[in-house]
């Protein structure tokens, strides 16, 4: 619980009482490797903080598994579109290794917002961080060559290369497995 409190304290000007109120609503859970935080078609009713572990978000298109993102220790994760809208998710979030999580339910979060505007501000900051990461990945995948994408991943997020399967990495980088293999062989 200490790790999440330390991370939340880095967000600007959130009073300690508000952070403690938020942390007090968190529920601890474990997801085994290969388990799911949410599956496509389910409603995401929990925002999770990864205390320990590594997950990937993906969806299926034309019977292909398309990796959207990877998240690890110290990050929040949810099927955000589903969590915000409370409609069924288009994505699945899978634990790629054993995960120790702290979760807050959608309803508990909404109840906290009614009582504490500082927590609404905190949530907005978390969503902004999520949005920036999503936009950076979109730009990263659309405006760089396949080799540039892989080299940047190696430099900025080597943990993904160390922990994810090669096919998942290729999908995340929006390239074929063959292209990724050629790039890796040329480095």
Short mmCIF file of C-alpha atoms in Angstrom, two decimals, residues 59-66:
data_model
loop_
_atom_site.label_atom_id
_atom_site.label_comp_id
_atom_site.label_asym_id
_atom_site.label_seq_id
_atom_site.Cartn_x
_atom_site.Cartn_y
_atom_site.Cartn_z
CA UNK A 59 -8.47 -6.89 -28.67
CA UNK A 60 -9.35 -9.13 -31.58
CA UNK A 61 -9.83 -7.91 -35.14
CA UNK A 62 -10.30 -10.27 -38.06
CA UNK A 63 -9.36 -13.17 -35.76
CA UNK A 64 -6.04 -11.47 -34.94
CA UNK A 65 -4.85 -10.59 -31.47
CA UNK A 66 -3.90 -6.86 -31.51
#
